mmCIF file of C-alpha atoms in Angstrom:
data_model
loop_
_atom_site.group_PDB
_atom_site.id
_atom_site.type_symbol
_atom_site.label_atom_id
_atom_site.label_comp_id
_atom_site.label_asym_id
_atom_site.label_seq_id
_atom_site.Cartn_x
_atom_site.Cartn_y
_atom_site.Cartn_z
ATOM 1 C CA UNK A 1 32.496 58.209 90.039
ATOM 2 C CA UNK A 2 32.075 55.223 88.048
ATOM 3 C CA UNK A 3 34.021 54.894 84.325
ATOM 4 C CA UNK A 4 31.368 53.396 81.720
ATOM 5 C CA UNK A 5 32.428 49.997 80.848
ATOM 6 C CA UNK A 6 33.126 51.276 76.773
ATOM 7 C CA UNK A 7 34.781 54.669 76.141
ATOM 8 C CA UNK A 8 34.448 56.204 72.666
ATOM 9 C CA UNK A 9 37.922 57.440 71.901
ATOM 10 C CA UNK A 10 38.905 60.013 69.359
ATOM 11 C CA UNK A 11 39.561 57.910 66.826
ATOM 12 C CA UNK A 12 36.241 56.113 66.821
ATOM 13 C CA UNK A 13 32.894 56.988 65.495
ATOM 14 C CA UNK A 14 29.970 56.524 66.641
ATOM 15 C CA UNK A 15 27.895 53.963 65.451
ATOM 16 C CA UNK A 16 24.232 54.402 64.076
ATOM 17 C CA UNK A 17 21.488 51.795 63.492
ATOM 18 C CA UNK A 18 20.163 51.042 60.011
ATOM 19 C CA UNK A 19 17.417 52.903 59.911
ATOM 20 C CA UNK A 20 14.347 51.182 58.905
ATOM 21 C CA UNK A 21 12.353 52.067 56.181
ATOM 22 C CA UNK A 22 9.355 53.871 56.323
ATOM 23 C CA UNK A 23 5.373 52.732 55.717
ATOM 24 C CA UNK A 24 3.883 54.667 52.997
ATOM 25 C CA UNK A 25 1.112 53.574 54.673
ATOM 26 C CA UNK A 26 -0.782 56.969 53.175
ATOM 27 C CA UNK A 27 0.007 55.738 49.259
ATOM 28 C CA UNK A 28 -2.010 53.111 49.290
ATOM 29 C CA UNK A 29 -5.646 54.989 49.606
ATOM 30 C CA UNK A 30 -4.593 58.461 47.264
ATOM 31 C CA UNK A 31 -3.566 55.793 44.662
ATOM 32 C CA UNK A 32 -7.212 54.434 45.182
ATOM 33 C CA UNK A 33 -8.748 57.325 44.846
ATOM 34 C CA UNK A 34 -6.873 58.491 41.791
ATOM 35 C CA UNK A 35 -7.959 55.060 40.171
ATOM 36 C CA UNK A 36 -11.703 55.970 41.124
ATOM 37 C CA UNK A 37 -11.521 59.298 39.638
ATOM 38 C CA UNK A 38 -10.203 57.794 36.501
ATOM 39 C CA UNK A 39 -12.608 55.507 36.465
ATOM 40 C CA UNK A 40 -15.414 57.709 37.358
ATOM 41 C CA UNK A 41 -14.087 60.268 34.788
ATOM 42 C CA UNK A 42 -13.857 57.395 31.647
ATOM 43 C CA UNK A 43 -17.942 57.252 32.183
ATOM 44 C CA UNK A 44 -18.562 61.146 32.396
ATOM 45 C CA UNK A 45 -19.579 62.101 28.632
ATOM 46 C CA UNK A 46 -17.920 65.627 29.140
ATOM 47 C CA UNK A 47 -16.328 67.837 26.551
ATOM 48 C CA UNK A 48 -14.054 68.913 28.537
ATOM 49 C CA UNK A 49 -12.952 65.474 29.411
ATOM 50 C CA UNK A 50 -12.938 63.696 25.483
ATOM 51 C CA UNK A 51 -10.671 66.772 24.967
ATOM 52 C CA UNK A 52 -8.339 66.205 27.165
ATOM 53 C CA UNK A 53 -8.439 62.389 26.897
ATOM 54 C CA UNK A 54 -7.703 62.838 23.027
ATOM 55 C CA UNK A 55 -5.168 65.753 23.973
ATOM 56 C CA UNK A 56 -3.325 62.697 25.899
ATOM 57 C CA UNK A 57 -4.038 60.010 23.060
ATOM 58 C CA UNK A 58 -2.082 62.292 20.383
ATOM 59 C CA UNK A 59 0.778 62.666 22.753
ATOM 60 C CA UNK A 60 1.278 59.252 23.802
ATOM 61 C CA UNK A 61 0.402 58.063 20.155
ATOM 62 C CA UNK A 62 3.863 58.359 18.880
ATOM 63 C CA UNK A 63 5.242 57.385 21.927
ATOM 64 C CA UNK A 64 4.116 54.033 21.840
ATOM 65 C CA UNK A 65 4.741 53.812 18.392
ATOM 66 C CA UNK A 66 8.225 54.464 18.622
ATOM 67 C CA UNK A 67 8.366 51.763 22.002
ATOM 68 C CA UNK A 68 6.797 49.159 19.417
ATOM 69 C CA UNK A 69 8.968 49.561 16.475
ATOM 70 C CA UNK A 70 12.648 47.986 18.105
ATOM 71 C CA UNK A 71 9.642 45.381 19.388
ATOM 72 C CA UNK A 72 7.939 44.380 16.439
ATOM 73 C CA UNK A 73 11.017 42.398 14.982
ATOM 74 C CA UNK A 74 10.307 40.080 18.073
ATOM 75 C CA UNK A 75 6.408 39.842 18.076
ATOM 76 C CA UNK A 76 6.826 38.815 14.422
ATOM 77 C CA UNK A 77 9.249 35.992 15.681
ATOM 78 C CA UNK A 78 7.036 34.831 17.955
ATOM 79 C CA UNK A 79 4.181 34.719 15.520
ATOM 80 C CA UNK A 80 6.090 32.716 12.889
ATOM 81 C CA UNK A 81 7.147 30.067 15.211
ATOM 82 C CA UNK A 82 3.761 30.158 16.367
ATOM 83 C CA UNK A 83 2.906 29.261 12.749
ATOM 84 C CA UNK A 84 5.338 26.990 12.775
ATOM 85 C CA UNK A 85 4.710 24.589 15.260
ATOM 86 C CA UNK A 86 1.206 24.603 13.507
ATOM 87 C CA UNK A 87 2.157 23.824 10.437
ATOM 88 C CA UNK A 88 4.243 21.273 11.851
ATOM 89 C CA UNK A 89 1.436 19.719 13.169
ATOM 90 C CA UNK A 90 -0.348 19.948 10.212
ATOM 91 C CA UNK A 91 2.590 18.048 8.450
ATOM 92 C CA UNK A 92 2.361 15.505 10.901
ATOM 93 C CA UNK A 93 -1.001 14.796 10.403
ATOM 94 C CA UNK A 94 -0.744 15.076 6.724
ATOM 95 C CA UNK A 95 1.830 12.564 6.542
ATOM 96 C CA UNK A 96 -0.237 10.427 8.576
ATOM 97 C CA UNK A 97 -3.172 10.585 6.075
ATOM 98 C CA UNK A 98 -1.098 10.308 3.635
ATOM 99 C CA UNK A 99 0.437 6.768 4.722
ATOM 100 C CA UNK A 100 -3.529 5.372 5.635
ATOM 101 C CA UNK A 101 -4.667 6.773 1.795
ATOM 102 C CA UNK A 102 -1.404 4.484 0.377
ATOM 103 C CA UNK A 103 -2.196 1.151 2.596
ATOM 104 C CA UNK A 104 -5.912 1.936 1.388
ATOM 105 C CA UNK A 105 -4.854 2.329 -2.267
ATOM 106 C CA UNK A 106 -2.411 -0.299 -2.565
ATOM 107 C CA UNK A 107 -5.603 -3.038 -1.403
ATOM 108 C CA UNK A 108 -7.642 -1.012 -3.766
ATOM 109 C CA UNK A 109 -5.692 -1.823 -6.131
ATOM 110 C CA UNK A 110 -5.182 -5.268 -4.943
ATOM 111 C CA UNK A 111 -8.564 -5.871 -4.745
ATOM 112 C CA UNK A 112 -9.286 -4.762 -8.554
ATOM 113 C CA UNK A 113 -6.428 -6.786 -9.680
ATOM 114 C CA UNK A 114 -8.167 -9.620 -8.032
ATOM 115 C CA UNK A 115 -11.663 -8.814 -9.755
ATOM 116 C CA UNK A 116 -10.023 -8.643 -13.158
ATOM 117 C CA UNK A 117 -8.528 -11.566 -12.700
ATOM 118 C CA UNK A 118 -11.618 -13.046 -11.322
ATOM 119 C CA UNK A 119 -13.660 -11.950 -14.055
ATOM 120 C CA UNK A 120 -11.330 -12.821 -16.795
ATOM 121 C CA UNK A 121 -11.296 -16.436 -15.787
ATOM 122 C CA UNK A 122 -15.107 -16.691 -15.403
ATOM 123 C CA UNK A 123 -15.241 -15.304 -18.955
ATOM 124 C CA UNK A 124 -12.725 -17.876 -20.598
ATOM 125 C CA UNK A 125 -14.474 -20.833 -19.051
ATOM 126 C CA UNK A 126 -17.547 -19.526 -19.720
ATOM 127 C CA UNK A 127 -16.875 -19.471 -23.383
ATOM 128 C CA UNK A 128 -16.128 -23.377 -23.723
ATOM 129 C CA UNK A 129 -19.454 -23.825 -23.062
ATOM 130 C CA UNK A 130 -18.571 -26.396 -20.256
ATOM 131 C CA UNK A 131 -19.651 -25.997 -16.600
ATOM 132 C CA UNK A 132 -17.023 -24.874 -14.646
ATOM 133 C CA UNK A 133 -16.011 -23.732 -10.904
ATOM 134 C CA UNK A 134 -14.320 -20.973 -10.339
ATOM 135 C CA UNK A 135 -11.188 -21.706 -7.384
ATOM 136 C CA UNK A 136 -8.378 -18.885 -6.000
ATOM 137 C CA UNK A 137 -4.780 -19.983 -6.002
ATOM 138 C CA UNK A 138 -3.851 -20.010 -2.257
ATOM 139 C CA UNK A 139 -0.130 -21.639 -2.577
ATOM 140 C CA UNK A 140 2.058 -21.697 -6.042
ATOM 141 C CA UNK A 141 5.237 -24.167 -5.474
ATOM 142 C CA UNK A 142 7.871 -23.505 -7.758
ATOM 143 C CA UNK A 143 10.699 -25.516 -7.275
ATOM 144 C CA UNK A 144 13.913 -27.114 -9.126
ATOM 145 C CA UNK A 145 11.740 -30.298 -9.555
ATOM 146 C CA UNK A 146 7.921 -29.243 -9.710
ATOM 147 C CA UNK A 147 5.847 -26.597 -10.744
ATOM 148 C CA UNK A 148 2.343 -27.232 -9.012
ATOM 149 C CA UNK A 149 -0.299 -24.921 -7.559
ATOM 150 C CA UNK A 150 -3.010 -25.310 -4.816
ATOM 151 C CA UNK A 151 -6.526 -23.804 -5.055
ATOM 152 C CA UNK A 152 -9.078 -23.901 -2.501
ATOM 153 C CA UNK A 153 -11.895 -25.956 -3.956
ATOM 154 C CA UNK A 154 -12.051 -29.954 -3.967
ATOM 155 C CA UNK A 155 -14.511 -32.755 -4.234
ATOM 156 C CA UNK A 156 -16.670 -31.002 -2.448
ATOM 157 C CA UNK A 157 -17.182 -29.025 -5.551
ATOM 158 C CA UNK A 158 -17.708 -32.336 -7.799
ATOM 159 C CA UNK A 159 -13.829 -31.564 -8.836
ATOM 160 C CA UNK A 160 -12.149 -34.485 -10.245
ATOM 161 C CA UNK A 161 -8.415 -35.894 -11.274
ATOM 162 C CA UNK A 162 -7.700 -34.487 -14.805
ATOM 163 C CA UNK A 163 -10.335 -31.575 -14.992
ATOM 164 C CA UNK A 164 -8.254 -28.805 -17.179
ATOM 165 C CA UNK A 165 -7.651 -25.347 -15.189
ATOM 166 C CA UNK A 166 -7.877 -22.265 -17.132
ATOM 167 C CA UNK A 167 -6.771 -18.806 -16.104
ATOM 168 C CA UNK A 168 -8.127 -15.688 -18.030
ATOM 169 C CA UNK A 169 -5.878 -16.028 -20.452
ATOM 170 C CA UNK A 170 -5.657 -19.186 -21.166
ATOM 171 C CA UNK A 171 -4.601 -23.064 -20.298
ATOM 172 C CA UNK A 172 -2.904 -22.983 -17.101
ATOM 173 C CA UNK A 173 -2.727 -26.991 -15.997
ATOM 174 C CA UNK A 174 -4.870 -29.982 -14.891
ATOM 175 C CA UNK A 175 -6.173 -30.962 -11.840
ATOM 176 C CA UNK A 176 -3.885 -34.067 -10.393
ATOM 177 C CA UNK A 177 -4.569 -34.453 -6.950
ATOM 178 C CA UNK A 178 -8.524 -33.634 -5.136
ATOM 179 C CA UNK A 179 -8.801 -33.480 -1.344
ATOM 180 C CA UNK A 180 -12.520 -32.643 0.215
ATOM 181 C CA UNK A 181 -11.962 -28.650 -0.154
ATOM 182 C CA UNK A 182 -8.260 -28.370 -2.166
ATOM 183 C CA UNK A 183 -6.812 -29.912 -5.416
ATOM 184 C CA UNK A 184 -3.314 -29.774 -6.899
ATOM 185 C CA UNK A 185 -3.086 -27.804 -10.078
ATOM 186 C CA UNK A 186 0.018 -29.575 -12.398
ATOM 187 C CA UNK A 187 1.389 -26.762 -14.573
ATOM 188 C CA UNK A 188 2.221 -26.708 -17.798
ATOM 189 C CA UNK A 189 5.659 -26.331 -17.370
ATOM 190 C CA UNK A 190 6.380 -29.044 -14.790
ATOM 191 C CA UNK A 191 8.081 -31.619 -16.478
ATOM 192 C CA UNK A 192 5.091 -34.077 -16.043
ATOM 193 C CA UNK A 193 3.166 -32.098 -18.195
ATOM 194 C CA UNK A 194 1.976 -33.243 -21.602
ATOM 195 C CA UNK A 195 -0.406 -31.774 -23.700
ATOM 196 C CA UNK A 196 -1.147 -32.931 -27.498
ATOM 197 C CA UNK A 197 -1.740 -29.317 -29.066
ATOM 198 C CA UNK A 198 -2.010 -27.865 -32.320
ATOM 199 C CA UNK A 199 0.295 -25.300 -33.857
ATOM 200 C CA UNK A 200 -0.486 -22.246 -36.476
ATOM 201 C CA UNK A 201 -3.603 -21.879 -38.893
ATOM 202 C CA UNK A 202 -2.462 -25.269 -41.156
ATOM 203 C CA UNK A 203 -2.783 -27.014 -37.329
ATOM 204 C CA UNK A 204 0.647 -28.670 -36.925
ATOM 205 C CA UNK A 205 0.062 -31.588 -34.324
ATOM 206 C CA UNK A 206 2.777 -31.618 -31.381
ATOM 207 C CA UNK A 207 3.148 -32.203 -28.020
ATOM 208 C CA UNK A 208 3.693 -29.642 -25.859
ATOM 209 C CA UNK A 209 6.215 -30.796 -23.116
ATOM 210 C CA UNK A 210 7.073 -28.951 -19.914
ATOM 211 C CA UNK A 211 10.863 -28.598 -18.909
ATOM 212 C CA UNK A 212 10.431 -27.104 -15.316
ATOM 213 C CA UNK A 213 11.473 -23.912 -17.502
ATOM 214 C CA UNK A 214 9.359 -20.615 -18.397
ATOM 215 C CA UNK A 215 8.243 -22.283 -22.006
ATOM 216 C CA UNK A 216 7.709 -25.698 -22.835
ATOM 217 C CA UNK A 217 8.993 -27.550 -25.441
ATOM 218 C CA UNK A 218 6.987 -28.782 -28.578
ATOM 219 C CA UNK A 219 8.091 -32.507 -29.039
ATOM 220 C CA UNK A 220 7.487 -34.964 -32.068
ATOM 221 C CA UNK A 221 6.679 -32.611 -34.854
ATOM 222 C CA UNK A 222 6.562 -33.992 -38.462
ATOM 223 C CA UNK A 223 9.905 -33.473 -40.437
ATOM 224 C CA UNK A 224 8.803 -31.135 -42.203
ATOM 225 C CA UNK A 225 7.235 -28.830 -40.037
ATOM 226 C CA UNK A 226 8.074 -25.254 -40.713
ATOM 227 C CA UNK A 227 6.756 -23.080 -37.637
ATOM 228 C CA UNK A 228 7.176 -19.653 -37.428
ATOM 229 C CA UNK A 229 8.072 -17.313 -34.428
ATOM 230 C CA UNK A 230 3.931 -16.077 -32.984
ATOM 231 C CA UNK A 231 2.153 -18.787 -34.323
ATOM 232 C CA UNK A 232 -0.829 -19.831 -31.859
ATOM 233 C CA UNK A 233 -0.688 -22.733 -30.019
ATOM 234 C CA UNK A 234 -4.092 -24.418 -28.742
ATOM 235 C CA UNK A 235 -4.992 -27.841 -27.407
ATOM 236 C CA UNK A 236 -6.010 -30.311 -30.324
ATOM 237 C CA UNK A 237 -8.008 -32.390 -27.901
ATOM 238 C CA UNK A 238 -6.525 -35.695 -28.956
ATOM 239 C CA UNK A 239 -6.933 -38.280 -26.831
ATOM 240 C CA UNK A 240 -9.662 -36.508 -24.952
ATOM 241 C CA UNK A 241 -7.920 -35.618 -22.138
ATOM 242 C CA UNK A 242 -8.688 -31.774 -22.566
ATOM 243 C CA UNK A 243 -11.119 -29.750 -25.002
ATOM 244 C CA UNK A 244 -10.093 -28.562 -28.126
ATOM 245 C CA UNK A 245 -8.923 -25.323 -29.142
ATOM 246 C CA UNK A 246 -7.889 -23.637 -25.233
ATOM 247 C CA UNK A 247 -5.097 -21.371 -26.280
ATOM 248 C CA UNK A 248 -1.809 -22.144 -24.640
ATOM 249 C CA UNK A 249 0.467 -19.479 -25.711
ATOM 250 C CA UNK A 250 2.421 -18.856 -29.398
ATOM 251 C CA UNK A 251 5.576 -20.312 -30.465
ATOM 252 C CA UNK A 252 8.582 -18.432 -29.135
ATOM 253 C CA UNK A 253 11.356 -16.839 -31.333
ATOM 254 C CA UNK A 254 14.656 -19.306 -31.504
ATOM 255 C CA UNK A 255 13.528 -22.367 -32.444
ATOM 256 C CA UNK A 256 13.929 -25.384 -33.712
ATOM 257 C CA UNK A 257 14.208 -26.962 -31.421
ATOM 258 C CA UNK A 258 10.602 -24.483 -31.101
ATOM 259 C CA UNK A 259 9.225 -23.802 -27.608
ATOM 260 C CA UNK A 260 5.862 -22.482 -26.446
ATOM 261 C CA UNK A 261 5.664 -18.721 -25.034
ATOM 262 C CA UNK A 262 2.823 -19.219 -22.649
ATOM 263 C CA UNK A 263 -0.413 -16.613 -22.334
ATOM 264 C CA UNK A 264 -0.860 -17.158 -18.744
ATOM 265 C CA UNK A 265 1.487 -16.153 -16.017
ATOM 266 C CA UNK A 266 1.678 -18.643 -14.525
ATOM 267 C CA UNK A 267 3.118 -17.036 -10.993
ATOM 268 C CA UNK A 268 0.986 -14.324 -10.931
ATOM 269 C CA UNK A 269 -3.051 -15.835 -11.717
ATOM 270 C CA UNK A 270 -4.821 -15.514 -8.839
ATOM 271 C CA UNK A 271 -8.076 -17.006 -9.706
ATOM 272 C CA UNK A 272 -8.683 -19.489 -11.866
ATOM 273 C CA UNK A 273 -11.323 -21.960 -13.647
ATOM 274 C CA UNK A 274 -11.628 -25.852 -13.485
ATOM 275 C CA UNK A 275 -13.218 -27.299 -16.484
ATOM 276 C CA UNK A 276 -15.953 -29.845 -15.399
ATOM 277 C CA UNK A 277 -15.001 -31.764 -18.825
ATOM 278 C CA UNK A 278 -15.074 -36.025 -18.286
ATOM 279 C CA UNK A 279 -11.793 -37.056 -20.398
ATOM 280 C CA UNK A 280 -10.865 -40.347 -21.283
ATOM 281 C CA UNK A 281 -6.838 -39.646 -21.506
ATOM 282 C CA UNK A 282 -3.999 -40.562 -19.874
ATOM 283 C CA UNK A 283 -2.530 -38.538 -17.116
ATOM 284 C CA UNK A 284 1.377 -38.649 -17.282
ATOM 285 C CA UNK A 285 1.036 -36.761 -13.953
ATOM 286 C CA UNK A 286 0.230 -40.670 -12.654
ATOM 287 C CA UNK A 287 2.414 -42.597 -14.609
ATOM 288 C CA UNK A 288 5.542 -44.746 -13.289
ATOM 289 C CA UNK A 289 8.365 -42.511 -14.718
ATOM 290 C CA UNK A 290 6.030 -39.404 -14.977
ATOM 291 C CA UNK A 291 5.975 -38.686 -18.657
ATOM 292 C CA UNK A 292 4.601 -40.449 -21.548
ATOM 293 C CA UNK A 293 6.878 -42.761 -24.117
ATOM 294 C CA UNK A 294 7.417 -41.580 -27.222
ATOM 295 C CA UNK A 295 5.326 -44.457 -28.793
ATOM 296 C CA UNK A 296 2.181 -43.143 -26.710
ATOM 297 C CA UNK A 297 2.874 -39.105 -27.489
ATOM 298 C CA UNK A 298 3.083 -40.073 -31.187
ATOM 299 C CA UNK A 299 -0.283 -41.840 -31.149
ATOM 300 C CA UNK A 300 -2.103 -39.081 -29.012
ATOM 301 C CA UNK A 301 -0.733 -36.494 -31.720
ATOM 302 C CA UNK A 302 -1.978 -38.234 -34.279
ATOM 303 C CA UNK A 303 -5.430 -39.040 -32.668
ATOM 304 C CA UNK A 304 -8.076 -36.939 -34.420
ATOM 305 C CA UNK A 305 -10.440 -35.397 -31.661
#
């Protein structure tokens, strides 16, 4: 007789295989049917059914009541950072608007500062009753040695050497230079600048001389001139080299030695006026040294217009 190859002593056990699970293969069609009798008995207007299907409704009422309340506290977290991300979109897009309504205000703004300007200096030339073309400012050089400004209009527009340029609020400079479609505005601060003017209601005759500084200087006054701080200063037209009467500015508190507070800004005028007026006077922006003698200021002082 043949011994098996393995012997199962006493000490061993005998070994069973996993067993495998079993196919509820029978679940799958009752659970079908159960669904089509629910289904078939949500559409069946019965008594007997609403009863019981309220019967259920009151006992499961509380019951999902009670499974909602420990999960409220974290549907109303999700809602408010729902609402938050929208309302940080919102933001976004507010802040957005917000910076296109300040570029469009700030050139609003611009844009009416320009028109007022504009407008003003239409108005003062208009009231010489002297043609006149109106020119924009397009460079301003202010310098340790020169105050000058560039406008875009030339001989193109019949502008000559000399013309006076008014802002609208009052004498800003003459013309000095004229190119085909630009002229150089001399300021009346640059130290070139000499204008014969008259000061205060008795019409004190000076010469208003620029320094390079914010207010020119009134040169050659009579002895016994008494000026007083806000008197007006206009142009006296002696010598012919601008109209009289364009205001200038009033004298400045400090004096003597008196200086000229100036109506125009000069830095800030945008758009200006050139006077179409034909003088006959010297222009100390031309001469050798650049100013005018003391000899020659005396006699265009005392020039009557």
């Amino acid at each position: 007789m043949k011994r098996p190859l393995f012997e199962i002593g006493p000490g061993h056990k005998e070994r069973r295989q996993p067993s495998r699970p079993r196919r509820h293969g029978a679940s799958v069609p009752i659970l079908l049917f159960v669904s089509m009798a629910l289904l078939v008995l949500s559409r069946v207007n019965n008594d007997l059914v609403d009863r019981v299907r309220w019967q259920v409704m009151d006992v499961m009422t509380p019951v999902l009541s009670a499974i909602l309340i420990p999960v409220e506290p974290l549907r109303r977290g999700v809602q408010s950072l729902s609402e938050y991300a929208t309302l940080s979109a919102e933001l976004e897009r507010l802040r957005a608007e917000n910076q296109k309504l300040r570029g469009w205000e700030w050139r609003a703004k611009d844009l009416e500062r320009k028109l007022a300007s504009l407008e003003a200096a239409s108005r003062t030339a208009r009231e010489t009753g002297i043609d006149f073309v109106t020119a924009r400012i397009v460079s301003n050089s202010s310098g340790a040695f020169v105050r000058s400004a560039m406008i875009n209009a030339g001989e193109r527009e019949r502008i000559r050497d000399g013309y006076p340029v008014l802002s609208g609020d009052g004498l800003v400079g003459r013309i000095v230079e004229t190119g085909t479609k630009a002229a150089r505005v001399l300021l009346l601060t640059d130290v070139k600048s000499r204008i014969p003017v008259h000061v205060g209601e008795k019409g004190v005759r000076a010469i208003m001389a620029g320094d390079n500084g914010a207010k020119p200087r009134l040169l050659f006054l009579a002895e016994d001139s008494r000026l007083s701080p806000g008197d007006e200063v206009r142009t006296s037209g002696s010598g012919g080299g601008v109209p009289k009467g364009l205001g200038i500015g009033k004298v400045a508190k400090g004096g003597p030695p008196y200086r000229v507070e100036l109506h125009a800004d000069l830095d800030a005028a945008d758009y200006v006026g050139v006077l179409m007026f034909e003088g006959t006077a010297l222009d100390p922006a031309k001469t050798a040294d650049g100013a005018i003698d003391g000899q020659s200021a005396r006699k265009a002082a005392s020039r009557e217009p």
